[in-house]
PDB file of C-alpha atoms in Angstrom:
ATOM      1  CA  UNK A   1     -58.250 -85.105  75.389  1.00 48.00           C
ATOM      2  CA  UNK A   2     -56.407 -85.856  71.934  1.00 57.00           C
ATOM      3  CA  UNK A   3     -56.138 -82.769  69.778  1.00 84.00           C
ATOM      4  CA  UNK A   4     -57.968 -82.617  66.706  1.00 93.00           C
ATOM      5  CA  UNK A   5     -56.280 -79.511  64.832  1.00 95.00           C
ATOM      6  CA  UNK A   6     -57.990 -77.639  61.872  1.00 96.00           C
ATOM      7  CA  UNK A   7     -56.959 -75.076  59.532  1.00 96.00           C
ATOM      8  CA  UNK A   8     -57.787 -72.264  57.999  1.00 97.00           C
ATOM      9  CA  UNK A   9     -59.421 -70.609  60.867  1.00 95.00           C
ATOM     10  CA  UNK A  10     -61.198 -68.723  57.890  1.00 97.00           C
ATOM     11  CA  UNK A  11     -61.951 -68.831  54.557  1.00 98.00           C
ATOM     12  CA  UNK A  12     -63.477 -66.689  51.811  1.00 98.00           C
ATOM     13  CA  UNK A  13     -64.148 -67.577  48.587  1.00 97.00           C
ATOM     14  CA  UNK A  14     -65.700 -66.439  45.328  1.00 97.00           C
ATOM     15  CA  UNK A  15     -69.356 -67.841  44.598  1.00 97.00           C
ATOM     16  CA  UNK A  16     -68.425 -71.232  42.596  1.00 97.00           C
ATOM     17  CA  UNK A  17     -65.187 -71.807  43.857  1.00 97.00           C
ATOM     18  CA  UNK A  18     -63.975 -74.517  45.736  1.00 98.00           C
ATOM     19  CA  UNK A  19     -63.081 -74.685  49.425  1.00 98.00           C
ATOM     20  CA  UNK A  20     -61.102 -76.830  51.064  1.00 98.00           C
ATOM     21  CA  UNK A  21     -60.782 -77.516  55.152  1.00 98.00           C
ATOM     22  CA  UNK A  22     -57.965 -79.577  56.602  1.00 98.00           C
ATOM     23  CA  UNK A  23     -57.631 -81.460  59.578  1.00 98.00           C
ATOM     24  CA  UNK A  24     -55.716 -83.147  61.812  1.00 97.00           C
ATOM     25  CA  UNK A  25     -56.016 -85.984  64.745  1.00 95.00           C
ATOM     26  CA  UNK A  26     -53.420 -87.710  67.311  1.00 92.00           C
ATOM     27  CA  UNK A  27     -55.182 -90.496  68.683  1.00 87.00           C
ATOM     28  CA  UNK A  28     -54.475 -93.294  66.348  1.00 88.00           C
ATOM     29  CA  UNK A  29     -57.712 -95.454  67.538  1.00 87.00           C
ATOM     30  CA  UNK A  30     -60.540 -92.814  66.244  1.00 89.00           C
ATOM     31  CA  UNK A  31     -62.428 -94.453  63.725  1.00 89.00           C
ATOM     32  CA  UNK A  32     -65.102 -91.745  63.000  1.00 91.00           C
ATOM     33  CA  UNK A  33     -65.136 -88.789  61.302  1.00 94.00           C
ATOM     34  CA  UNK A  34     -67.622 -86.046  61.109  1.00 95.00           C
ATOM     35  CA  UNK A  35     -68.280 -82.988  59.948  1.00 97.00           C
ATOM     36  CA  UNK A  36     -70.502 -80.191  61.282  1.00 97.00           C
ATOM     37  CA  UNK A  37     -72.043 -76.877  60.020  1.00 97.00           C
ATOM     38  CA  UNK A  38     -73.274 -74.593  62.327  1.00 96.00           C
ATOM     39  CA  UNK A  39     -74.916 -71.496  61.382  1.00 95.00           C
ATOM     40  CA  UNK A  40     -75.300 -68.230  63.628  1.00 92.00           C
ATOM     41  CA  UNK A  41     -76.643 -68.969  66.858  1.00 90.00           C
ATOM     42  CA  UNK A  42     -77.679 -72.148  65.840  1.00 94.00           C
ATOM     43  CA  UNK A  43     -77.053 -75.752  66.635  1.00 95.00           C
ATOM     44  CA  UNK A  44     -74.549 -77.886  64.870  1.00 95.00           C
ATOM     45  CA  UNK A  45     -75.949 -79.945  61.844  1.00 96.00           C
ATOM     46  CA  UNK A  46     -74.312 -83.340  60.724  1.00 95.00           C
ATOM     47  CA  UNK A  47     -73.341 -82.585  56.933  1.00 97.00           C
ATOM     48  CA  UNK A  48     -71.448 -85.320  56.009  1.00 97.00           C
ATOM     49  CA  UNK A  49     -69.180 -88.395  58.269  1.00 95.00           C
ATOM     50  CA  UNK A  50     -66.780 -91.123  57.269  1.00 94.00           C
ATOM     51  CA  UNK A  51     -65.759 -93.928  59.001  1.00 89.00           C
ATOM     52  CA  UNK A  52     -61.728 -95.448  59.002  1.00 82.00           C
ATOM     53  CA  UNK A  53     -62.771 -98.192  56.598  1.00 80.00           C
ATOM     54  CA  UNK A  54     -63.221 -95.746  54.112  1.00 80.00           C
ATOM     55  CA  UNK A  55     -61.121 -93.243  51.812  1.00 90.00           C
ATOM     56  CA  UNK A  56     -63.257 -90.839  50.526  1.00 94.00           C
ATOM     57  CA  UNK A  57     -67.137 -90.593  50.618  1.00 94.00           C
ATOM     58  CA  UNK A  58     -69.162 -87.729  48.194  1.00 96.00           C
ATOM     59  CA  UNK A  59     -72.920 -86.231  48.796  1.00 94.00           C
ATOM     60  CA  UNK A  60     -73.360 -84.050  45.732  1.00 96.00           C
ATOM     61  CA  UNK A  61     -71.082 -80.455  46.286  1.00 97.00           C
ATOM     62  CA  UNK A  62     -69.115 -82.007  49.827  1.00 98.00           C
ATOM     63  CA  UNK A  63     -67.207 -84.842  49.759  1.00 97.00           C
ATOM     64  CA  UNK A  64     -64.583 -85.716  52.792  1.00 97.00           C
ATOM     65  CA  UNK A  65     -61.380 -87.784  52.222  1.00 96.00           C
ATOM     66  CA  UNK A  66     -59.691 -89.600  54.818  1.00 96.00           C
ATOM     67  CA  UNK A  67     -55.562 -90.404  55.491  1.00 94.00           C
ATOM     68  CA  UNK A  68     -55.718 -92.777  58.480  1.00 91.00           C
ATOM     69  CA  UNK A  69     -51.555 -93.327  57.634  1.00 92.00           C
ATOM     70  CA  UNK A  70     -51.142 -89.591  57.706  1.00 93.00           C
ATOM     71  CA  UNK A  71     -53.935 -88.749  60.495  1.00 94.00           C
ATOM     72  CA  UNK A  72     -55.528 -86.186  57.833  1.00 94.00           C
ATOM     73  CA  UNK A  73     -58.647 -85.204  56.633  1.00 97.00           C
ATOM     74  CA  UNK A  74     -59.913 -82.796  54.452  1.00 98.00           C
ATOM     75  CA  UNK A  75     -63.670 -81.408  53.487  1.00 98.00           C
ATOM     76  CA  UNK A  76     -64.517 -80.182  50.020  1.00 98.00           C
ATOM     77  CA  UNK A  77     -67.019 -78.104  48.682  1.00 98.00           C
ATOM     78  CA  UNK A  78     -67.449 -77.573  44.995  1.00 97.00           C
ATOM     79  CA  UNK A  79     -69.370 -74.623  43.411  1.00 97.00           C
ATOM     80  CA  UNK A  80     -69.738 -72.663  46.723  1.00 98.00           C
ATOM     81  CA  UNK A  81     -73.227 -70.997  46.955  1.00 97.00           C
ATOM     82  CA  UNK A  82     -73.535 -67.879  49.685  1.00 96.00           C
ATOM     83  CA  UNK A  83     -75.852 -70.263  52.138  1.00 96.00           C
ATOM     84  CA  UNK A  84     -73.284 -72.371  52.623  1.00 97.00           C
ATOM     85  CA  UNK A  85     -71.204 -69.403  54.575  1.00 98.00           C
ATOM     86  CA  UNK A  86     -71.019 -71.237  58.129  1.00 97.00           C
ATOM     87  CA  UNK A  87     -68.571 -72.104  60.722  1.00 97.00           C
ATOM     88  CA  UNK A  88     -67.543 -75.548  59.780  1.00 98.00           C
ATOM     89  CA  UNK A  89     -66.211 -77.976  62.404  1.00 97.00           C
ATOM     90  CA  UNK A  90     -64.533 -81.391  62.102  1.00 97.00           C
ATOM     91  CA  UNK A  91     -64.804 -84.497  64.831  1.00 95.00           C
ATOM     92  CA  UNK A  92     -62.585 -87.182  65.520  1.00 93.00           C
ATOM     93  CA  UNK A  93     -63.921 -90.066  67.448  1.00 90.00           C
ATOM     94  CA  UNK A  94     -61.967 -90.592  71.116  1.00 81.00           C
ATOM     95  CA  UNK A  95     -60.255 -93.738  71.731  1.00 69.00           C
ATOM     96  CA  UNK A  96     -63.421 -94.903  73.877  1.00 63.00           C
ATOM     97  CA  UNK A  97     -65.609 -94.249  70.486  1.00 61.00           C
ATOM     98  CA  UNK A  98     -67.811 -92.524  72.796  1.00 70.00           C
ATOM     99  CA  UNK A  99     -67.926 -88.973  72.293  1.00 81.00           C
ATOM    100  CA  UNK A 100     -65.902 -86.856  69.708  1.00 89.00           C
ATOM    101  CA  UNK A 101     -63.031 -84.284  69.668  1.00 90.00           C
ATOM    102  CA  UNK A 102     -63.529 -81.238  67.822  1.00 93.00           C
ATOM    103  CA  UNK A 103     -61.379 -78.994  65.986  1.00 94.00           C
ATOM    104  CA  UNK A 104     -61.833 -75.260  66.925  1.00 93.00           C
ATOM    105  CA  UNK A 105     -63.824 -74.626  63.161  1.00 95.00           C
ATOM    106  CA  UNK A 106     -63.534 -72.843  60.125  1.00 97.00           C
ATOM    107  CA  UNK A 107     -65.369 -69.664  59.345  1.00 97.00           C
ATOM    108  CA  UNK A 108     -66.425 -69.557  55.938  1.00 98.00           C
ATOM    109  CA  UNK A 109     -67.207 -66.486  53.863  1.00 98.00           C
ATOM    110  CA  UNK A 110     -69.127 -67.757  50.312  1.00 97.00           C
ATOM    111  CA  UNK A 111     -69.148 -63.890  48.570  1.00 96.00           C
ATOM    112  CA  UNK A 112     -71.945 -63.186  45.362  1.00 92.00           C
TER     113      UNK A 112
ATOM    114  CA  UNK B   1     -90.073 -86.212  66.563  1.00 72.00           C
ATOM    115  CA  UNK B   2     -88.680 -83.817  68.351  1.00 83.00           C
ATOM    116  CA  UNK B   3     -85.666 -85.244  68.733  1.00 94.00           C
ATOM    117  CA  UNK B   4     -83.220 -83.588  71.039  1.00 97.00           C
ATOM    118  CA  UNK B   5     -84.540 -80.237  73.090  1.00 97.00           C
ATOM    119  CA  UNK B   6     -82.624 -78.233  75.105  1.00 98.00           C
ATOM    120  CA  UNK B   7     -84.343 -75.768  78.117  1.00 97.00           C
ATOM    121  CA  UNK B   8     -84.033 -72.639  78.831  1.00 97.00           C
ATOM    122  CA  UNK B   9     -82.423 -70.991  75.681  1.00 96.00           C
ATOM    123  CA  UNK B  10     -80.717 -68.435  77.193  1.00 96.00           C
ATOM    124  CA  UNK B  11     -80.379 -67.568  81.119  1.00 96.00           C
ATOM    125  CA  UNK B  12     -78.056 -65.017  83.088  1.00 97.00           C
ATOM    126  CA  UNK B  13     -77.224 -66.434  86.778  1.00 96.00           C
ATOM    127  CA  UNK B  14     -75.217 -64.451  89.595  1.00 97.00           C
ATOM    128  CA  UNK B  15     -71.738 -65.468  90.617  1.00 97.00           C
ATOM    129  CA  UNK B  16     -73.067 -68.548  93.043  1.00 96.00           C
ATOM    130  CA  UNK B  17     -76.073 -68.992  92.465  1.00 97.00           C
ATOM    131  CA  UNK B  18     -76.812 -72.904  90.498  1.00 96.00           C
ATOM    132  CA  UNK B  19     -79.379 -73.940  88.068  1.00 96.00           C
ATOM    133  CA  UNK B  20     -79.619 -76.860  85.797  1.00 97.00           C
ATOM    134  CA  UNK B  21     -80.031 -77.421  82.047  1.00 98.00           C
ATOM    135  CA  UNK B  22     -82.630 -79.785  80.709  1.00 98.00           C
ATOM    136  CA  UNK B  23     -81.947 -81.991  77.811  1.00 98.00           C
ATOM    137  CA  UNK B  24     -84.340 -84.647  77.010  1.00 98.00           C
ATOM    138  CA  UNK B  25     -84.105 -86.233  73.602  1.00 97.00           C
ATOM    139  CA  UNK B  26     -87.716 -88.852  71.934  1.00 96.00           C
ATOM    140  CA  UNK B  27     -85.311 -90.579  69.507  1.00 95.00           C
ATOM    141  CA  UNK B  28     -84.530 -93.432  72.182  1.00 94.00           C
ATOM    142  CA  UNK B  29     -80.979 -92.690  71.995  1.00 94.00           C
ATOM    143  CA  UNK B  30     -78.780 -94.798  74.556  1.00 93.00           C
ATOM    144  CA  UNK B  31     -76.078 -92.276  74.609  1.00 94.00           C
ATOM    145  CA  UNK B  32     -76.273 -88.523  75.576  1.00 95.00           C
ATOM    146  CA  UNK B  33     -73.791 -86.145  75.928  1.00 95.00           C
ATOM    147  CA  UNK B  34     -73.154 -82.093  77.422  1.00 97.00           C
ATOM    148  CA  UNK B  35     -70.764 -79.929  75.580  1.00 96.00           C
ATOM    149  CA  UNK B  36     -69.666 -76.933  76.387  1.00 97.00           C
ATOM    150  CA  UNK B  37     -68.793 -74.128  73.137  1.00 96.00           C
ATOM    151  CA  UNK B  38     -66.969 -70.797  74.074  1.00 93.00           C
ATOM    152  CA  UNK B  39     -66.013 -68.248  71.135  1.00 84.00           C
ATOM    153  CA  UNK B  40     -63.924 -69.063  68.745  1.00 79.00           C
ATOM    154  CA  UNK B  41     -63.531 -72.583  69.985  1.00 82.00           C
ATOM    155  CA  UNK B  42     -64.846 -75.886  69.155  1.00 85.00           C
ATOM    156  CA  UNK B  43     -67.009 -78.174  71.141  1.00 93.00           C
ATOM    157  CA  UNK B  44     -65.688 -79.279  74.625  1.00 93.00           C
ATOM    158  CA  UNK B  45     -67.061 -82.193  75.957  1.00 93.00           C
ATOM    159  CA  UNK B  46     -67.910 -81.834  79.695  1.00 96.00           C
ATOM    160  CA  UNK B  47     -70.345 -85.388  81.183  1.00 96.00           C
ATOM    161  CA  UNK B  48     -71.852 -88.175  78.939  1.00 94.00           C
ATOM    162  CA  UNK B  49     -73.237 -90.895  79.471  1.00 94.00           C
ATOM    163  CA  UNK B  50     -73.841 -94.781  77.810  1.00 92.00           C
ATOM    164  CA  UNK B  51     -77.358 -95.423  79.030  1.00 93.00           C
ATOM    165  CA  UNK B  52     -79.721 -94.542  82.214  1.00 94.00           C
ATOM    166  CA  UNK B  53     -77.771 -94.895  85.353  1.00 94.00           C
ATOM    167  CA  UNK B  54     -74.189 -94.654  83.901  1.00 94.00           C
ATOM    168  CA  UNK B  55     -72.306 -90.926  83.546  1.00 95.00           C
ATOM    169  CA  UNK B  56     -68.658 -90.591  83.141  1.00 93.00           C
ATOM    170  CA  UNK B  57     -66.414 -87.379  82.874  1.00 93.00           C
ATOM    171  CA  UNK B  58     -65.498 -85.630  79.896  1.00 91.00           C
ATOM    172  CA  UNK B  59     -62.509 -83.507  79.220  1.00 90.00           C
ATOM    173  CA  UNK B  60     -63.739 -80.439  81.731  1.00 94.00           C
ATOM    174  CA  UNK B  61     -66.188 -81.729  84.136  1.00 96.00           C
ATOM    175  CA  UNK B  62     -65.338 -79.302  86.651  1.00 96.00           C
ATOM    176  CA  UNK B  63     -67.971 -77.295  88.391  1.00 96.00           C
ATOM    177  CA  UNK B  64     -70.878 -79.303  86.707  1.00 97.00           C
ATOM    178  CA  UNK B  65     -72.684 -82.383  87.959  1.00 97.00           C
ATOM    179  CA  UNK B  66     -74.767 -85.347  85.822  1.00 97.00           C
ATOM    180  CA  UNK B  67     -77.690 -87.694  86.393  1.00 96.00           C
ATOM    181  CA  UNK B  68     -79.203 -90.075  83.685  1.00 97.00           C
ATOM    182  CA  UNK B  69     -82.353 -91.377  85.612  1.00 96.00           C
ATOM    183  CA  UNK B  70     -84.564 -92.403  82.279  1.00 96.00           C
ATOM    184  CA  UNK B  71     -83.305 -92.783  78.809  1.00 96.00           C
ATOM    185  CA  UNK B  72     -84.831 -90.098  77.774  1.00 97.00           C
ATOM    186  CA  UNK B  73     -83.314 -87.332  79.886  1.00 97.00           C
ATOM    187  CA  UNK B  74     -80.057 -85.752  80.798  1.00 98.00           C
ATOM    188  CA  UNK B  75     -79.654 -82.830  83.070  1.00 98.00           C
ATOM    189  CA  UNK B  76     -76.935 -80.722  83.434  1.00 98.00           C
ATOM    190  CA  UNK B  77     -76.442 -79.054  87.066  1.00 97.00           C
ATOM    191  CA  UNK B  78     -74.269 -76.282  87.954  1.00 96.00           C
ATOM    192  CA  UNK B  79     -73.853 -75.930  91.594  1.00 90.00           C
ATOM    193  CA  UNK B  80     -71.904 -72.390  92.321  1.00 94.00           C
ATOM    194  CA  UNK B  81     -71.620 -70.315  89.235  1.00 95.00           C
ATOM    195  CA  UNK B  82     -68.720 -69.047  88.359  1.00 96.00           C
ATOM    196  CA  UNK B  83     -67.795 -66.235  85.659  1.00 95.00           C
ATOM    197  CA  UNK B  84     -65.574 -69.279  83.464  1.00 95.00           C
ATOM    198  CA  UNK B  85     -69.133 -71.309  82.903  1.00 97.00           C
ATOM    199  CA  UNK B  86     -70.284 -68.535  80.800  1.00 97.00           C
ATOM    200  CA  UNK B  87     -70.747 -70.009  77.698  1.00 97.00           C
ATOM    201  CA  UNK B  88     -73.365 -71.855  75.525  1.00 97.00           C
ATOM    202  CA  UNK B  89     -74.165 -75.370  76.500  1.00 98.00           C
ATOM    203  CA  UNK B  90     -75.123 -78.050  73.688  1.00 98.00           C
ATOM    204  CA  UNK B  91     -76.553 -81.837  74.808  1.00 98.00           C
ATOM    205  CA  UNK B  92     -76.544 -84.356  72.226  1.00 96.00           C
ATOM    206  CA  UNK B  93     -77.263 -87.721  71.720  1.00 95.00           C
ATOM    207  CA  UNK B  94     -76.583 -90.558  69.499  1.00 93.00           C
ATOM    208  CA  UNK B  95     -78.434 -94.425  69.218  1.00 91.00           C
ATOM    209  CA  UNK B  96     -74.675 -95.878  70.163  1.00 83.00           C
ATOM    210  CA  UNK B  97     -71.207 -94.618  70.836  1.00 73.00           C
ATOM    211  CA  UNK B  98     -69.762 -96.714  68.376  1.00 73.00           C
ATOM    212  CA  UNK B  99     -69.667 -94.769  64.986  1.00 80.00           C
ATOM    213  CA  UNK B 100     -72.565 -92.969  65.032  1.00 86.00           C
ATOM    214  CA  UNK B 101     -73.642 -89.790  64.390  1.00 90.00           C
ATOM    215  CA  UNK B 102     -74.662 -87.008  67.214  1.00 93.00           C
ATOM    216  CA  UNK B 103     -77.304 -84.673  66.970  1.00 94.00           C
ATOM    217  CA  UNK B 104     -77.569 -82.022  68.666  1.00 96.00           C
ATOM    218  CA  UNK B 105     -80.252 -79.789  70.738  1.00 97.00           C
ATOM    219  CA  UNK B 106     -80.653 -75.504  69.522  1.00 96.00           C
ATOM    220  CA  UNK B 107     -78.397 -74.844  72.909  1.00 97.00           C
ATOM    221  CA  UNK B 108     -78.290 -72.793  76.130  1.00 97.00           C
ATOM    222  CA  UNK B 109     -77.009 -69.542  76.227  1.00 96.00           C
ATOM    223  CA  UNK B 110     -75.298 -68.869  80.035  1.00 97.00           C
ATOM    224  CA  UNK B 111     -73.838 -66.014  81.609  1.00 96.00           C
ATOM    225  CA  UNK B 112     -72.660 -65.658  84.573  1.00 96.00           C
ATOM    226  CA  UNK B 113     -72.649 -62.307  86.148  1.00 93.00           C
TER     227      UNK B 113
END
């Protein structure tokens, strides 16, 4: 399938700081964008998603902004709080729009 | 609701032997799908499926087998185990393909021994 690369593989920050989670995508006709947290041993939860029509979208501390031109995006999370240490993963629709590509995650590390 | 369960959580099969993994979801979803999520790596898609009666491959279908009788449900079938499908398995479903968000089921947790 298309690749969907993301980087850093980890990240730790300081309680309060901001992180920030890049991705990539190759195929030109994805449309969708989402974002996952998943938690030890648990099951990925939908945190935030934008679709091509839009730039940038916010929901209180995350907010995502999309680069269709560049193939880009990028998650931010202001004022990091320990619970949100997670392994975050982006999604790029497929060409088909039926299922999604994911990038391999980012472990984050939100330290008192 | 429910919405989507997975069964069993966890399970340890013997080199050969098969088993499948239930998924059923109550949201009346039309699309369902069976990833596959090995350490350090993201979510692979391996079967999904638009609506009961229609399956299609995802990017590493090998070794695994689909069936979408209801709307509701979506096994997963493995027929001869191998070591490689050793993994945890996630099924998800969405209301449409088209833009949609997934949601996913608390997983299986496979080895093969």
């Amino acid at each position: 399938g298309e690749n969907v690369e993301q980087h850093p593989s980890t990240l730790s920050v300081q309680e309060g700081d901001s992180a920030v989670i890049k991705c990539t995508y190759s195929d030109s006709a994805s449309n969708y964008f989402p974002w996952y947290k998943q938690e030890l041993g648990k099951r990925p939860q939908l945190i935030i998603d934008i679709r091509s029509n839009v730039g940038e979208k916010k929901d209180q501390r995350i907010a995502v902004t999309l680069n269709k031109t560049a193939k880009h995006f990028s998650l931010h999370i202001t004022e990091t709080q320990p619970e949100d240490s997670a392994v975050y993963f982006c999604a790029a629709s497929m060409g088909s729009g039926y299922a999604l590509n994911f990038g391999k995650g980012t472990s984050l590390l939100v330290t008192p | 609701n429910a919405g989507v369960t997975q069964t069993p959580k966890f399970r340890i099969l013997k080199i050969g032997q098969s088993m499948t993994l239930q998924c059923t979801q109550d949201m009346n979803h039309n699309y369902m799908y069976w990833y596959r999520q090995d350490p350090g790596m993201g979510l692979k898609l391996i079967y999904y499926s638009v609506g009961a009666g229609i399956t299609d491959k995802g990017e590493v279908p090998n070794g695994y087998n689909v069936s979408r009788s209801t709307t509701e449900d979506f096994p997963l079938r493995l027929e001869l185990a191998a070591p490689s499908q050793t993994s945890v398995y996630f099924c998800a479903s969405s209301l449409t393909g088209d833009n949609q968000p997934q949601h996913f089921g608390d997983g299986t947790r496979l080895s093969i021994l």
